[in-house]
Tab-separated table of C-alpha atoms in Angstrom:
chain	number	residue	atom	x	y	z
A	1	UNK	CA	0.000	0.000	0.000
A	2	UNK	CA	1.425	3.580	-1.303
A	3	UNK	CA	2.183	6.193	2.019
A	4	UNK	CA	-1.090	7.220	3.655
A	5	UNK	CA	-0.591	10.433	2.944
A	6	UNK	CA	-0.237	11.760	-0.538
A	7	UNK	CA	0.065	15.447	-2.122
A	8	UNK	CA	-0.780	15.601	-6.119
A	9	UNK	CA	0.833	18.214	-7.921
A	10	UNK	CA	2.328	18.737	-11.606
A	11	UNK	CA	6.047	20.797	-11.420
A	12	UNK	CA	5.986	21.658	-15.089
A	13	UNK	CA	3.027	24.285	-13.950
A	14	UNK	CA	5.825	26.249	-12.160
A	15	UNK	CA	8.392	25.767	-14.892
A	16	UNK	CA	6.855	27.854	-17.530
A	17	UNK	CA	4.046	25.273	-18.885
A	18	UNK	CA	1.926	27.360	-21.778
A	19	UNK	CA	-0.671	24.921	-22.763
A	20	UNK	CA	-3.934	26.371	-23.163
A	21	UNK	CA	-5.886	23.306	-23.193
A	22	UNK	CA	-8.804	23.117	-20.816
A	23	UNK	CA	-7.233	21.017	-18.499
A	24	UNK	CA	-4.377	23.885	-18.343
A	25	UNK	CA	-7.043	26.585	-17.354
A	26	UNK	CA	-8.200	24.937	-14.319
A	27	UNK	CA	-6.407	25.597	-10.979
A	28	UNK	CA	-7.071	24.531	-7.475
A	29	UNK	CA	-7.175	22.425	-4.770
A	30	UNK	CA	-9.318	19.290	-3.431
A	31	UNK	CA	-8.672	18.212	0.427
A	32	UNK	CA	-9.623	14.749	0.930
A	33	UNK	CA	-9.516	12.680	4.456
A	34	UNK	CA	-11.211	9.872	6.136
A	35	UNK	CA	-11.513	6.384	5.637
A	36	UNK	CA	-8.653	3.783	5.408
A	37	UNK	CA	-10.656	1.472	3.374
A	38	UNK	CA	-11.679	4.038	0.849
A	39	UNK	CA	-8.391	5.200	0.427
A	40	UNK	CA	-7.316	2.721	-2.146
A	41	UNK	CA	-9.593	4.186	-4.500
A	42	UNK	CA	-9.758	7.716	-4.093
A	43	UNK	CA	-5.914	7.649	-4.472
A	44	UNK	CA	-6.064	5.813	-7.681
A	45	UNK	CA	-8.577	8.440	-8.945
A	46	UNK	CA	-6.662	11.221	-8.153
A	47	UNK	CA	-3.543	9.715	-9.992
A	48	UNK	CA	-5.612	9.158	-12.883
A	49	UNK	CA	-7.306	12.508	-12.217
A	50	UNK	CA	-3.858	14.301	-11.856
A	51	UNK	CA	-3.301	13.346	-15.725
A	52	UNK	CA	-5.962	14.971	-17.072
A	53	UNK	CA	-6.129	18.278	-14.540
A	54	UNK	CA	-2.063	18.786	-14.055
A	55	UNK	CA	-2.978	22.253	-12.365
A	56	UNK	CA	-4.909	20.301	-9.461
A	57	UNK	CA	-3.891	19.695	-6.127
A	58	UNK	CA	-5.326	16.784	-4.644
A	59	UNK	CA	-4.329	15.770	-1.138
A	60	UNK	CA	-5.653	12.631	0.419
A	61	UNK	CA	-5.366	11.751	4.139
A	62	UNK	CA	-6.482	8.917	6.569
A	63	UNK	CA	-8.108	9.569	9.729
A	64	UNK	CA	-10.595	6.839	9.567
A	65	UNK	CA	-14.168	7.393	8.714
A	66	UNK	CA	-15.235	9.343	12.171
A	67	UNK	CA	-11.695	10.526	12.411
A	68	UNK	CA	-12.391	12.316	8.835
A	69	UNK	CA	-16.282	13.677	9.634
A	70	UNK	CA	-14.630	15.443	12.637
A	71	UNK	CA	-12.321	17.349	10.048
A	72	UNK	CA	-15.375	17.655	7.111
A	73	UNK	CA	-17.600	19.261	9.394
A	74	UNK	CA	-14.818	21.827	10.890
A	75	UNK	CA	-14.119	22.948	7.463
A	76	UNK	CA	-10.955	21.352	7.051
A	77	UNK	CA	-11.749	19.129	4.223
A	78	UNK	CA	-13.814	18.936	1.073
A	79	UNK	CA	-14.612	15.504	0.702
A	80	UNK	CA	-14.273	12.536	3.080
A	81	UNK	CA	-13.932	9.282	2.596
A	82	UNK	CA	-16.189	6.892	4.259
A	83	UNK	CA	-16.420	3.520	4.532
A	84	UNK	CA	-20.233	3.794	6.078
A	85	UNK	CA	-23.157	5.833	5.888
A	86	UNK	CA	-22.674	9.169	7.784
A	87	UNK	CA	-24.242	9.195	11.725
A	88	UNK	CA	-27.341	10.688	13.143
A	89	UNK	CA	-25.161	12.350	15.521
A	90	UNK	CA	-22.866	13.358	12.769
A	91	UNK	CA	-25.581	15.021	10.744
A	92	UNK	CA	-26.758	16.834	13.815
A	93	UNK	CA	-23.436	18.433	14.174
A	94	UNK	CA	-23.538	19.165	10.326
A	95	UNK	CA	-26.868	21.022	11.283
A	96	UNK	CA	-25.633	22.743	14.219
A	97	UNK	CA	-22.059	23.904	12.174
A	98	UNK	CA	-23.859	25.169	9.123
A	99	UNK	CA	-22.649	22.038	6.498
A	100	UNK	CA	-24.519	20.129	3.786
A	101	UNK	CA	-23.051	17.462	2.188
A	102	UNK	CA	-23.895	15.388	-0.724
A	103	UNK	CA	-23.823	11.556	0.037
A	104	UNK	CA	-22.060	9.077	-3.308
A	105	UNK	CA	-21.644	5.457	-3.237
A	106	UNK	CA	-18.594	4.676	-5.034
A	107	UNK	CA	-18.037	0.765	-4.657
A	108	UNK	CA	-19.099	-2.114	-2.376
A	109	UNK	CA	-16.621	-3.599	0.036
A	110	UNK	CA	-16.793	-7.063	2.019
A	111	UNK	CA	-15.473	-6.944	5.480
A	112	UNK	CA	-13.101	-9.881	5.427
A	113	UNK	CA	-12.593	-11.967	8.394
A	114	UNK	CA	-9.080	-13.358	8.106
A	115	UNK	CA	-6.234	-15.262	10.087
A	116	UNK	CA	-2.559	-16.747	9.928
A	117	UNK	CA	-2.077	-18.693	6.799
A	118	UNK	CA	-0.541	-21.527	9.376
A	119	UNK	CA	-4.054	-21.668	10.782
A	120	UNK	CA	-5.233	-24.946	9.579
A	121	UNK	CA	-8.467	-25.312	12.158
A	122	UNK	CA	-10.442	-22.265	11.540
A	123	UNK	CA	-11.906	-22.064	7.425
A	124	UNK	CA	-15.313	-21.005	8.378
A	125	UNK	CA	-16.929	-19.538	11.236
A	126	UNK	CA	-20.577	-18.591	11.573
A	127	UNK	CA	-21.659	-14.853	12.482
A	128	UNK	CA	-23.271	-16.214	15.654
A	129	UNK	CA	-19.774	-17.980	16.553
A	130	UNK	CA	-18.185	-14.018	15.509
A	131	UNK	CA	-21.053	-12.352	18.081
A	132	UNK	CA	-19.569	-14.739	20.302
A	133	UNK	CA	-16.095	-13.950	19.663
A	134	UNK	CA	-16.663	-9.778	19.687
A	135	UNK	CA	-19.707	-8.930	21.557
A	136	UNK	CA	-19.069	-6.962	25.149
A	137	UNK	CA	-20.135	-9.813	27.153
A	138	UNK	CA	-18.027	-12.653	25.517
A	139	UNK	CA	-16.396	-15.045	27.837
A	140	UNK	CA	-14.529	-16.103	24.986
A	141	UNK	CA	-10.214	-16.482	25.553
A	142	UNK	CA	-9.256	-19.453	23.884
A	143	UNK	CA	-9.847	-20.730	20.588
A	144	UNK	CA	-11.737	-24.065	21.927
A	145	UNK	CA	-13.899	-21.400	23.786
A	146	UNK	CA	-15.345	-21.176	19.918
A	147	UNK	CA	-15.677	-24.834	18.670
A	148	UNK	CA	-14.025	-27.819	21.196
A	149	UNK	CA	-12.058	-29.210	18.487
A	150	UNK	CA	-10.325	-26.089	18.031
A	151	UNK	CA	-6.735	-25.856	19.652
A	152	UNK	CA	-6.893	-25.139	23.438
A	153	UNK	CA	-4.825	-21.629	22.788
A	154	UNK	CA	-5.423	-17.930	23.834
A	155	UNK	CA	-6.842	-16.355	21.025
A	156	UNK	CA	-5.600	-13.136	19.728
A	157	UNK	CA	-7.653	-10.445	18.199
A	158	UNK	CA	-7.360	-7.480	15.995
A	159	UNK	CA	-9.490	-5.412	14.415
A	160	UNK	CA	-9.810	-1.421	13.332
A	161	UNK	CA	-9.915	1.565	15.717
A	162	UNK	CA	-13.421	2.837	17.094
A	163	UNK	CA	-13.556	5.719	14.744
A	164	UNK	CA	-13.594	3.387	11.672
A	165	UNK	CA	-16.843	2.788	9.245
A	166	UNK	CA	-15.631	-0.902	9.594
A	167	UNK	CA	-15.619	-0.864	12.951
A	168	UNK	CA	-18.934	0.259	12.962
A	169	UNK	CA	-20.401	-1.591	10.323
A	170	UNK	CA	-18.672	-4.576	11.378
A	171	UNK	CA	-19.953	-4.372	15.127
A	172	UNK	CA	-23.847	-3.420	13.581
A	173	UNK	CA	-24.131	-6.195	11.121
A	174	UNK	CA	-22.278	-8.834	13.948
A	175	UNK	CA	-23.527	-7.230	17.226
A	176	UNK	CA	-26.279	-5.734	16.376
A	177	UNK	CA	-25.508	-2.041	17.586
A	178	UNK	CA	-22.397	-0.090	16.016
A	179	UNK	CA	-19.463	0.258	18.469
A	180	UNK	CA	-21.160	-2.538	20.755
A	181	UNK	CA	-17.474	-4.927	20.848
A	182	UNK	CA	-15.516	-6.365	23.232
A	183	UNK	CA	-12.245	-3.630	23.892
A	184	UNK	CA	-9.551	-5.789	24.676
A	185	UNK	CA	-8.274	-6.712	21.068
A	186	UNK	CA	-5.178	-4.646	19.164
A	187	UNK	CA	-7.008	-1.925	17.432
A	188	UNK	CA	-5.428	0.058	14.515
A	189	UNK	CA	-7.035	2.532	11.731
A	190	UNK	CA	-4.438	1.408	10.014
A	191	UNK	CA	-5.103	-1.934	8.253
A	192	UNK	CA	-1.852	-2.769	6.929
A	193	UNK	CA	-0.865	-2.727	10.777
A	194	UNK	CA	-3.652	-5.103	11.154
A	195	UNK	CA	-2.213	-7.257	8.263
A	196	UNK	CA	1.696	-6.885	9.644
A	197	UNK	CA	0.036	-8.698	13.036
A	198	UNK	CA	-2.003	-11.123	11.413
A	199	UNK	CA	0.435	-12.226	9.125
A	200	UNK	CA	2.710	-12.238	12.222
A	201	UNK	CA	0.637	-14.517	14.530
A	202	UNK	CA	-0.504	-18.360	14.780
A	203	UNK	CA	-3.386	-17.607	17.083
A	204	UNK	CA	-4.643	-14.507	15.478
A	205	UNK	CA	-7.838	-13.696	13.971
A	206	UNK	CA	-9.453	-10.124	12.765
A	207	UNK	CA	-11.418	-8.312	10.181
A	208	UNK	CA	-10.936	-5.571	7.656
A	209	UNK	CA	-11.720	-4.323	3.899
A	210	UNK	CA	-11.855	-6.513	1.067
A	211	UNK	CA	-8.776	-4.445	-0.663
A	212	UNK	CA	-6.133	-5.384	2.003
A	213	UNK	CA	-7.296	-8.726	2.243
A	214	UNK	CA	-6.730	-8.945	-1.671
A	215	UNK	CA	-3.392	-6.973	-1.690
A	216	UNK	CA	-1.824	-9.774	1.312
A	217	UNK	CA	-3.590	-12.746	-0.093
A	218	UNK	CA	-0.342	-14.335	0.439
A	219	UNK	CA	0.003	-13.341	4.437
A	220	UNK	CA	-3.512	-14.135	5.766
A	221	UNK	CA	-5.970	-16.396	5.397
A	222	UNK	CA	-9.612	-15.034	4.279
A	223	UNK	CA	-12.203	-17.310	6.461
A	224	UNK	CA	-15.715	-18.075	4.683
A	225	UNK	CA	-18.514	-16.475	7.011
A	226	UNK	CA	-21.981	-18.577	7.110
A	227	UNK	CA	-24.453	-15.943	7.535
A	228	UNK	CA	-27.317	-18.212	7.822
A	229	UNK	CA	-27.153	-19.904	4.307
A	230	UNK	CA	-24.079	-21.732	4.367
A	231	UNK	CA	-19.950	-20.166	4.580
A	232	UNK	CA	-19.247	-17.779	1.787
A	233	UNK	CA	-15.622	-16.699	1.297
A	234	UNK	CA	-14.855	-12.642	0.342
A	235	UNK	CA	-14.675	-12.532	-3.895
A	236	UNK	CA	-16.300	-10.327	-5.944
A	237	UNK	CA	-18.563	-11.827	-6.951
A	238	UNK	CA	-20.163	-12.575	-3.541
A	239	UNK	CA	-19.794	-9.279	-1.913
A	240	UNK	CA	-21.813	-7.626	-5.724
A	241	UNK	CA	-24.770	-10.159	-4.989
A	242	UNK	CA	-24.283	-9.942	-1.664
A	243	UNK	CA	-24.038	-13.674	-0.815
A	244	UNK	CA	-21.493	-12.825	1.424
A	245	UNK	CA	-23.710	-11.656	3.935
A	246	UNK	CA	-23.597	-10.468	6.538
A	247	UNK	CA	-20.470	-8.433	5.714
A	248	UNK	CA	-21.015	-6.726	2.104
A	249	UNK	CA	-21.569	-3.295	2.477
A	250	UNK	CA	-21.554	-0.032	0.388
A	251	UNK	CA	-18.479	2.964	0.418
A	252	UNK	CA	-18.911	6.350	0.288
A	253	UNK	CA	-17.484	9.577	-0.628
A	254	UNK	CA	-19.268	12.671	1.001
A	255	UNK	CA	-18.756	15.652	-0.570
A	256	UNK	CA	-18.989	19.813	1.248
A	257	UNK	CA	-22.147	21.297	-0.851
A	258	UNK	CA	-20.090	24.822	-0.819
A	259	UNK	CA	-16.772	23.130	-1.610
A	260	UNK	CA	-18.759	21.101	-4.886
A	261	UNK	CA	-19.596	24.393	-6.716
A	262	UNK	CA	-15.657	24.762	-7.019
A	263	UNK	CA	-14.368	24.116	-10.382
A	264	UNK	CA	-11.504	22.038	-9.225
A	265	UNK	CA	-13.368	20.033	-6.756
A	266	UNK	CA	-16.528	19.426	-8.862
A	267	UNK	CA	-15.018	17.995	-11.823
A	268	UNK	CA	-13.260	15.812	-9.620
A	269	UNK	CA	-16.183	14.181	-7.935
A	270	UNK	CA	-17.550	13.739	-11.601
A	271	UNK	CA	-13.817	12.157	-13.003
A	272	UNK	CA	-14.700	10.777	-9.543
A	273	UNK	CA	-17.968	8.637	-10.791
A	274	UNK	CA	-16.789	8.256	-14.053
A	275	UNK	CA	-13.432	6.296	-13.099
A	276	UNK	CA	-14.547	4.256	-10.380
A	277	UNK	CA	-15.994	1.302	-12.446
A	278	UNK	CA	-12.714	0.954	-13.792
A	279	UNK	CA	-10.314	1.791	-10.976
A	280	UNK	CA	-12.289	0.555	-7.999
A	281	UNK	CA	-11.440	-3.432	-9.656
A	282	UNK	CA	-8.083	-1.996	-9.967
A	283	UNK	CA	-7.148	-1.389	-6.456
A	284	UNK	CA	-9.572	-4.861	-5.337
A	285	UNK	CA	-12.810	-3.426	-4.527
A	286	UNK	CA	-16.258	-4.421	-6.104
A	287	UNK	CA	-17.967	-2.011	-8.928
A	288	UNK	CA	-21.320	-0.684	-7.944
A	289	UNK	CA	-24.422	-1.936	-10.613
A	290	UNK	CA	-24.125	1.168	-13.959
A	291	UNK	CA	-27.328	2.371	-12.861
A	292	UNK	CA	-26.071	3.298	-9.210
A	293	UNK	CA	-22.937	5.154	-10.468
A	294	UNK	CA	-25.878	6.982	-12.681
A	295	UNK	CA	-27.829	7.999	-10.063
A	296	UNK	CA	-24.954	9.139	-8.215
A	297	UNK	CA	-24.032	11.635	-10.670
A	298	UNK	CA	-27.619	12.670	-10.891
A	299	UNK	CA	-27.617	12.921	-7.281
A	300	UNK	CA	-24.273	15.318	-7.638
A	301	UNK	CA	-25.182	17.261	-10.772
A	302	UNK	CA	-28.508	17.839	-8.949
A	303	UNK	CA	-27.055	19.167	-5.827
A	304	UNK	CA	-28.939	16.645	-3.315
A	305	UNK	CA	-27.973	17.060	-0.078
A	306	UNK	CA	-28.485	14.700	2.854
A	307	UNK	CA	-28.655	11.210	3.495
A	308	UNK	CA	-30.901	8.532	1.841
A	309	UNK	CA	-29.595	6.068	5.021
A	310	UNK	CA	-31.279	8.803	7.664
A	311	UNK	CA	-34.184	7.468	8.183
A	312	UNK	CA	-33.018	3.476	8.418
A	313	UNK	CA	-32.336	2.149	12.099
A	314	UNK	CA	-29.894	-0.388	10.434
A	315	UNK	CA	-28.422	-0.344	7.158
A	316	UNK	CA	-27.310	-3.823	6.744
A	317	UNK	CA	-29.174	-5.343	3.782
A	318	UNK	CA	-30.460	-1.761	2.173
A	319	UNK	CA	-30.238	-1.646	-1.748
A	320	UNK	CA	-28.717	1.337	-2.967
A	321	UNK	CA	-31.135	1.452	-6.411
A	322	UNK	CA	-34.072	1.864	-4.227
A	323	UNK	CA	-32.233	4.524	-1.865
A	324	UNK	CA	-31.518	6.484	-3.946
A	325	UNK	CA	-34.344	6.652	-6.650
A	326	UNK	CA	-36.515	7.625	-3.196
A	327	UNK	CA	-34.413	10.439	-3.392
């Protein structure tokens, strides 16, 4: 995985570049922060973007998904990247601070449960046994604690830091209440810190985005989850027709309704749409259906703000088509 931190900028623009292209004519800048999982892709578009707008400056950061609200509703930031929908508590603040935002799906993710590629016990696991494993009141320490044929060994856990949107989606769709986990695991918002202890340990097991499972395919061990229908392993196909259930979920970019009537940033949140069928497969994430990305730029060109998730207790299981024709 690139640096988590990257600044996009073109030198020949201060070494005397003349072309009077369109792409030459536009100037500015396009803060983006938030999400760990989403970062794959918005750096790829904004590598891809930097190509066609040289005179750009696109800066993506990771703070995790509440990490990156915090900075989108103080200003700081014109987009963030999310890897769930944005908070009834979050949109209050958004109310209180003066902010409207424009909610886009850009891809769908699975959250993939994972452990050492030594483990040779543990290939599927049901989402009652992973309740057991991460609610608050689990008793569990060992791995026989989970199935008595399993090795009589402490059990080591690791999963993302409470501010991420897989955190909370993982806890919702698992626990049944976002943030409701167990607290004494090894917590990172970084997943490739995750990955490093995974890879690292016999007894581990943890969760994170579909992309960093892909990208260290060869250093953990992707565990098929049996939601209720039998254990389904992470692919693409599974998480687009959301067999792999209960993990598949929707990722977001929300974009500043102020900061999307700026030339720079606007036309990137529409190279934005346009390049994420193509780059989201890229970096190992699953394409959204043609009609979604559709309504999504509909949904942008048309300046809708809000969420089409506010009004849903839960959003495990909620189709995007229907979402966001309501809107």
């Amino acid at each position: 995985m690139r640096q988590m931190l990257i600044a996009l900028t073109i030198v020949a623009a201060g070494l005397g570049w003349s072309d009077t292209s369109e792409a030459a004519k536009l100037k500015g800048k396009v803060r983006v922060d938030g999400s760990s999982t989403v970062f794959p892709i918005t750096e790829a578009v904004a590598e891809e973007f930097l190509s066609v707008q040289p005179r750009v400056r696109v800066t993506v950061g990771v703070s995790g998904t509440g990490g990156g609200f915090e900075k989108f509703l103080a200003g700081e930031t014109d987009i963030n990247d999310a890897s769930r929908p944005i908070k009834g508590k979050e949109i209050a603040k958004a109310t209180e601070a003066g902010v409207d935002f424009i909610e886009l799906p850009v891809a769908f993710d699975g959250i993939s449960v994972v452990v050492n590629p030594k483990n040779d016990w543990c290939d599927t696991i049901t989402a009652e046994e992973l309740k057991t494993i991460w609610h608050p009141d689990s008793t569990v320490k060992k791995w026989n604690d989970i199935r008595a044929d399993w090795p009589d060994r402490k059990i080591k856990l690791y999963g993302p830091g409470v501010d991420s949107g897989t955190f909370d989606y993982f806890t919702e769709a698992i626990n049944g209440k976002s943030q409701l986990c167990r607290s004494d695991f090894t917590a990172s918002e970084d997943d490739n810190v995750l990955v490093q202890g995974i890879a690292g340990d016999l007894d581990a097991l943890g969760f994170f985005g579909f992309a960093y499972y892909v990208e260290n395919s060869t250093r953990v061990k992707a565990v098929g989850v049996d939601g209720g229908d039998g254990p389904v392993l992470p692919a693409i196909d599974s998480i687009a027709n959301g067999t792999y259930a209960p993990l598949s979920r929707p990722i977001f970019i929300y974009v500043e309704r102020k900061a999307a009537d700026k030339p720079a940033v606007a036309e990137f949140v529409k190279f934005y749409l346009e390049a994420a069928p193509k780059l989201v497969a890229e970096v190992g994430y699953v394409a959204l259906p043609e009609a979604v990305y559709q309504l999504a730029g509909k949904r942008f060109a048309d300046r809708v703000v809000g969420s089409a998730f506010a009004h849903h207790e839960s959003t495990v299981g909620l189709r995007l088509e229907d979402l966001l024709v309501v809107q």
